[in-house]
């Protein structure tokens, strides 16, 4: 038979394990880390880089659980979304873009099957890095990890607003 001190120790460990498992299974789709913080994720960290080559690009990015609000970027600037990947692979971010009289909305990150989530994403150490480029013609993704100007492929065009 267990002594009361050993029983208390065992109960404490079981309670800790229960709380830990509860936190893991109740993980939201993405925990926002912040736009410029170090990786403090238990899982891999996702980083979406959105480079702009136009002035006054409006962005509104969000996940199921997090609304990142409206931001504006100018040519030569980058917007980053940093987040902890969901333990069960459910991380998903959308962005709504508007520029002049055009707009577009699409997934900028959707975790599919680790470790390769999207064709425009790559795993670098503990980060999954994803790259987008926006210009007056549309939305581009790179073919290579360190893209040169000719290594980008346009996958979305701008849609005129009505």
PDB file of C-alpha atoms in Angstrom, residues 8-159:
ATOM      1  CA  UNK A   8       0.195  12.923  -2.645  1.00  0.00           C
ATOM      2  CA  UNK A   9       3.277  13.013  -4.889  1.00  0.00           C
ATOM      3  CA  UNK A  10       1.616  10.699  -7.415  1.00  0.00           C
ATOM      4  CA  UNK A  11      -1.594  12.760  -7.366  1.00  0.00           C
ATOM      5  CA  UNK A  12       0.431  15.949  -7.927  1.00  0.00           C
ATOM      6  CA  UNK A  13       2.164  14.414 -10.943  1.00  0.00           C
ATOM      7  CA  UNK A  14      -1.132  13.178 -12.371  1.00  0.00           C
ATOM      8  CA  UNK A  15      -2.704  16.625 -11.904  1.00  0.00           C
ATOM      9  CA  UNK A  16       0.258  18.263 -13.663  1.00  0.00           C
ATOM     10  CA  UNK A  17       0.001  15.759 -16.540  1.00  0.00           C
ATOM     11  CA  UNK A  18      -3.752  16.352 -16.815  1.00  0.00           C
ATOM     12  CA  UNK A  19      -3.275  20.150 -16.991  1.00  0.00           C
ATOM     13  CA  UNK A  20      -0.500  19.768 -19.567  1.00  0.00           C
ATOM     14  CA  UNK A  21      -2.637  17.512 -21.766  1.00  0.00           C
ATOM     15  CA  UNK A  22      -5.612  19.834 -21.423  1.00  0.00           C
ATOM     16  CA  UNK A  23      -3.496  22.730 -22.690  1.00  0.00           C
ATOM     17  CA  UNK A  24      -2.167  20.722 -25.616  1.00  0.00           C
ATOM     18  CA  UNK A  25      -5.592  19.500 -26.743  1.00  0.00           C
ATOM     19  CA  UNK A  26      -7.193  22.903 -26.279  1.00  0.00           C
ATOM     20  CA  UNK A  27      -4.604  24.689 -28.432  1.00  0.00           C
ATOM     21  CA  UNK A  28      -6.184  27.336 -30.668  1.00  0.00           C
ATOM     22  CA  UNK A  29      -5.557  27.139 -34.404  1.00  0.00           C
ATOM     23  CA  UNK A  30      -2.621  29.534 -34.069  1.00  0.00           C
ATOM     24  CA  UNK A  31      -1.054  31.336 -31.178  1.00  0.00           C
ATOM     25  CA  UNK A  32       0.212  34.709 -32.318  1.00  0.00           C
ATOM     26  CA  UNK A  33       3.722  35.220 -31.048  1.00  0.00           C
ATOM     27  CA  UNK A  34       4.125  38.809 -32.299  1.00  0.00           C
ATOM     28  CA  UNK A  35       5.543  40.384 -35.384  1.00  0.00           C
ATOM     29  CA  UNK A  36       9.145  40.580 -34.175  1.00  0.00           C
ATOM     30  CA  UNK A  37       9.642  38.284 -31.174  1.00  0.00           C
ATOM     31  CA  UNK A  38      11.949  35.326 -30.666  1.00  0.00           C
ATOM     32  CA  UNK A  39      10.575  31.817 -31.034  1.00  0.00           C
ATOM     33  CA  UNK A  40       8.893  30.861 -27.758  1.00  0.00           C
ATOM     34  CA  UNK A  41       6.764  28.079 -29.232  1.00  0.00           C
ATOM     35  CA  UNK A  42       6.613  24.501 -28.004  1.00  0.00           C
ATOM     36  CA  UNK A  43       5.843  23.441 -31.579  1.00  0.00           C
ATOM     37  CA  UNK A  44       7.432  24.903 -34.705  1.00  0.00           C
ATOM     38  CA  UNK A  45       6.957  28.601 -35.349  1.00  0.00           C
ATOM     39  CA  UNK A  46       5.323  29.755 -38.572  1.00  0.00           C
ATOM     40  CA  UNK A  47       6.519  32.973 -40.182  1.00  0.00           C
ATOM     41  CA  UNK A  48       4.683  34.468 -43.150  1.00  0.00           C
ATOM     42  CA  UNK A  49       6.668  37.187 -44.964  1.00  0.00           C
ATOM     43  CA  UNK A  50       4.648  39.502 -47.223  1.00  0.00           C
ATOM     44  CA  UNK A  51       6.874  41.818 -49.264  1.00  0.00           C
ATOM     45  CA  UNK A  52       5.284  44.727 -51.081  1.00  0.00           C
ATOM     46  CA  UNK A  53       6.369  46.511 -54.237  1.00  0.00           C
ATOM     47  CA  UNK A  54       3.464  49.006 -54.259  1.00  0.00           C
ATOM     48  CA  UNK A  55       2.659  51.971 -52.037  1.00  0.00           C
ATOM     49  CA  UNK A  56      -0.366  52.049 -49.736  1.00  0.00           C
ATOM     50  CA  UNK A  57      -1.011  48.297 -49.735  1.00  0.00           C
ATOM     51  CA  UNK A  58      -3.785  47.593 -47.229  1.00  0.00           C
ATOM     52  CA  UNK A  59      -3.738  44.247 -45.411  1.00  0.00           C
ATOM     53  CA  UNK A  60      -6.123  42.668 -42.958  1.00  0.00           C
ATOM     54  CA  UNK A  61      -4.918  39.253 -41.809  1.00  0.00           C
ATOM     55  CA  UNK A  62      -6.647  36.837 -39.467  1.00  0.00           C
ATOM     56  CA  UNK A  63      -7.008  33.235 -38.323  1.00  0.00           C
ATOM     57  CA  UNK A  64      -9.960  31.470 -36.760  1.00  0.00           C
ATOM     58  CA  UNK A  65      -8.918  32.808 -33.362  1.00  0.00           C
ATOM     59  CA  UNK A  66      -6.839  35.915 -34.046  1.00  0.00           C
ATOM     60  CA  UNK A  67      -7.639  39.130 -35.919  1.00  0.00           C
ATOM     61  CA  UNK A  68      -4.418  41.024 -36.645  1.00  0.00           C
ATOM     62  CA  UNK A  69      -6.217  44.218 -37.663  1.00  0.00           C
ATOM     63  CA  UNK A  70      -5.660  46.591 -40.551  1.00  0.00           C
ATOM     64  CA  UNK A  71      -2.143  47.610 -41.580  1.00  0.00           C
ATOM     65  CA  UNK A  72      -0.689  49.567 -44.487  1.00  0.00           C
ATOM     66  CA  UNK A  73       2.679  48.890 -46.114  1.00  0.00           C
ATOM     67  CA  UNK A  74       4.627  50.783 -48.782  1.00  0.00           C
ATOM     68  CA  UNK A  75       6.996  49.620 -51.510  1.00  0.00           C
ATOM     69  CA  UNK A  76      10.079  47.971 -50.055  1.00  0.00           C
ATOM     70  CA  UNK A  77       8.421  47.114 -46.737  1.00  0.00           C
ATOM     71  CA  UNK A  78       7.562  43.689 -45.373  1.00  0.00           C
ATOM     72  CA  UNK A  79       4.723  42.540 -43.131  1.00  0.00           C
ATOM     73  CA  UNK A  80       5.341  39.459 -40.979  1.00  0.00           C
ATOM     74  CA  UNK A  81       2.954  37.137 -39.206  1.00  0.00           C
ATOM     75  CA  UNK A  82       4.689  34.992 -36.557  1.00  0.00           C
ATOM     76  CA  UNK A  83       2.704  32.265 -34.824  1.00  0.00           C
ATOM     77  CA  UNK A  84       3.067  28.904 -33.125  1.00  0.00           C
ATOM     78  CA  UNK A  85       1.962  26.021 -35.316  1.00  0.00           C
ATOM     79  CA  UNK A  86      -0.977  24.115 -33.941  1.00  0.00           C
ATOM     80  CA  UNK A  87      -0.104  20.744 -32.401  1.00  0.00           C
ATOM     81  CA  UNK A  88      -2.692  19.028 -34.644  1.00  0.00           C
ATOM     82  CA  UNK A  89      -1.765  20.831 -37.868  1.00  0.00           C
ATOM     83  CA  UNK A  90      -4.744  23.199 -38.044  1.00  0.00           C
ATOM     84  CA  UNK A  91      -2.879  26.529 -38.379  1.00  0.00           C
ATOM     85  CA  UNK A  92      -4.567  28.676 -40.995  1.00  0.00           C
ATOM     86  CA  UNK A  93      -4.236  32.370 -41.896  1.00  0.00           C
ATOM     87  CA  UNK A  94      -6.056  34.453 -44.479  1.00  0.00           C
ATOM     88  CA  UNK A  95      -5.294  37.977 -45.631  1.00  0.00           C
ATOM     89  CA  UNK A  96      -7.504  40.486 -47.372  1.00  0.00           C
ATOM     90  CA  UNK A  97      -5.456  42.853 -49.547  1.00  0.00           C
ATOM     91  CA  UNK A  98      -6.558  46.140 -51.096  1.00  0.00           C
ATOM     92  CA  UNK A  99      -4.638  48.530 -53.293  1.00  0.00           C
ATOM     93  CA  UNK A 100      -5.988  51.409 -55.345  1.00  0.00           C
ATOM     94  CA  UNK A 101      -9.275  50.087 -56.793  1.00  0.00           C
ATOM     95  CA  UNK A 102      -8.330  46.399 -56.471  1.00  0.00           C
ATOM     96  CA  UNK A 103      -8.616  43.739 -53.817  1.00  0.00           C
ATOM     97  CA  UNK A 104      -8.018  40.048 -53.207  1.00  0.00           C
ATOM     98  CA  UNK A 105      -8.355  37.588 -50.321  1.00  0.00           C
ATOM     99  CA  UNK A 106      -6.759  34.156 -49.950  1.00  0.00           C
ATOM    100  CA  UNK A 107      -4.923  31.780 -47.604  1.00  0.00           C
ATOM    101  CA  UNK A 108      -1.417  33.002 -46.888  1.00  0.00           C
ATOM    102  CA  UNK A 109      -0.769  29.936 -44.729  1.00  0.00           C
ATOM    103  CA  UNK A 110      -2.672  26.691 -44.288  1.00  0.00           C
ATOM    104  CA  UNK A 111      -0.961  23.769 -42.643  1.00  0.00           C
ATOM    105  CA  UNK A 112      -1.527  20.701 -44.785  1.00  0.00           C
ATOM    106  CA  UNK A 113       0.832  17.870 -43.900  1.00  0.00           C
ATOM    107  CA  UNK A 114       3.955  18.545 -41.858  1.00  0.00           C
ATOM    108  CA  UNK A 115       6.711  19.199 -42.514  1.00  0.00           C
ATOM    109  CA  UNK A 116       5.865  20.465 -46.028  1.00  0.00           C
ATOM    110  CA  UNK A 117       2.871  22.739 -45.621  1.00  0.00           C
ATOM    111  CA  UNK A 118       2.754  24.848 -48.778  1.00  0.00           C
ATOM    112  CA  UNK A 119       4.881  25.048 -51.929  1.00  0.00           C
ATOM    113  CA  UNK A 120       5.941  28.578 -50.911  1.00  0.00           C
ATOM    114  CA  UNK A 121       7.007  27.491 -47.412  1.00  0.00           C
ATOM    115  CA  UNK A 122      10.163  25.816 -46.191  1.00  0.00           C
ATOM    116  CA  UNK A 123      11.345  24.627 -42.797  1.00  0.00           C
ATOM    117  CA  UNK A 124      14.457  26.407 -41.517  1.00  0.00           C
ATOM    118  CA  UNK A 125      15.529  25.031 -38.126  1.00  0.00           C
ATOM    119  CA  UNK A 126      12.487  25.557 -35.843  1.00  0.00           C
ATOM    120  CA  UNK A 127      10.649  27.902 -38.224  1.00  0.00           C
ATOM    121  CA  UNK A 128       8.371  27.252 -41.164  1.00  0.00           C
ATOM    122  CA  UNK A 129       9.105  30.277 -43.375  1.00  0.00           C
ATOM    123  CA  UNK A 130       6.594  31.321 -46.050  1.00  0.00           C
ATOM    124  CA  UNK A 131       7.135  34.063 -48.627  1.00  0.00           C
ATOM    125  CA  UNK A 132       4.752  36.226 -50.652  1.00  0.00           C
ATOM    126  CA  UNK A 133       5.462  39.209 -52.899  1.00  0.00           C
ATOM    127  CA  UNK A 134       2.795  41.726 -53.898  1.00  0.00           C
ATOM    128  CA  UNK A 135       3.115  44.074 -56.871  1.00  0.00           C
ATOM    129  CA  UNK A 136       0.841  45.926 -59.296  1.00  0.00           C
ATOM    130  CA  UNK A 137       0.252  42.710 -61.294  1.00  0.00           C
ATOM    131  CA  UNK A 138      -0.728  40.439 -58.391  1.00  0.00           C
ATOM    132  CA  UNK A 139       0.627  37.971 -55.829  1.00  0.00           C
ATOM    133  CA  UNK A 140       3.779  35.932 -56.243  1.00  0.00           C
ATOM    134  CA  UNK A 141       5.475  32.984 -54.541  1.00  0.00           C
ATOM    135  CA  UNK A 142       9.133  31.954 -54.889  1.00  0.00           C
ATOM    136  CA  UNK A 143      10.380  28.832 -56.669  1.00  0.00           C
ATOM    137  CA  UNK A 144      13.550  28.756 -54.554  1.00  0.00           C
ATOM    138  CA  UNK A 145      14.478  29.357 -50.927  1.00  0.00           C
ATOM    139  CA  UNK A 146      16.636  32.428 -51.698  1.00  0.00           C
ATOM    140  CA  UNK A 147      14.797  33.778 -54.752  1.00  0.00           C
ATOM    141  CA  UNK A 148      16.350  36.008 -57.374  1.00  0.00           C
ATOM    142  CA  UNK A 149      14.057  38.393 -59.306  1.00  0.00           C
ATOM    143  CA  UNK A 150      13.326  35.747 -61.975  1.00  0.00           C
ATOM    144  CA  UNK A 151      12.470  33.038 -59.395  1.00  0.00           C
ATOM    145  CA  UNK A 152       8.984  34.343 -58.530  1.00  0.00           C
ATOM    146  CA  UNK A 153       5.760  32.880 -59.977  1.00  0.00           C
ATOM    147  CA  UNK A 154       2.486  34.838 -60.027  1.00  0.00           C
ATOM    148  CA  UNK A 155      -0.369  32.740 -58.655  1.00  0.00           C
ATOM    149  CA  UNK A 156      -3.119  35.361 -58.056  1.00  0.00           C
ATOM    150  CA  UNK A 157      -4.140  38.451 -59.981  1.00  0.00           C
ATOM    151  CA  UNK A 158      -5.802  41.509 -58.496  1.00  0.00           C
ATOM    152  CA  UNK A 159      -9.601  41.641 -58.694  1.00  0.00           C
TER     153      UNK A 159
END
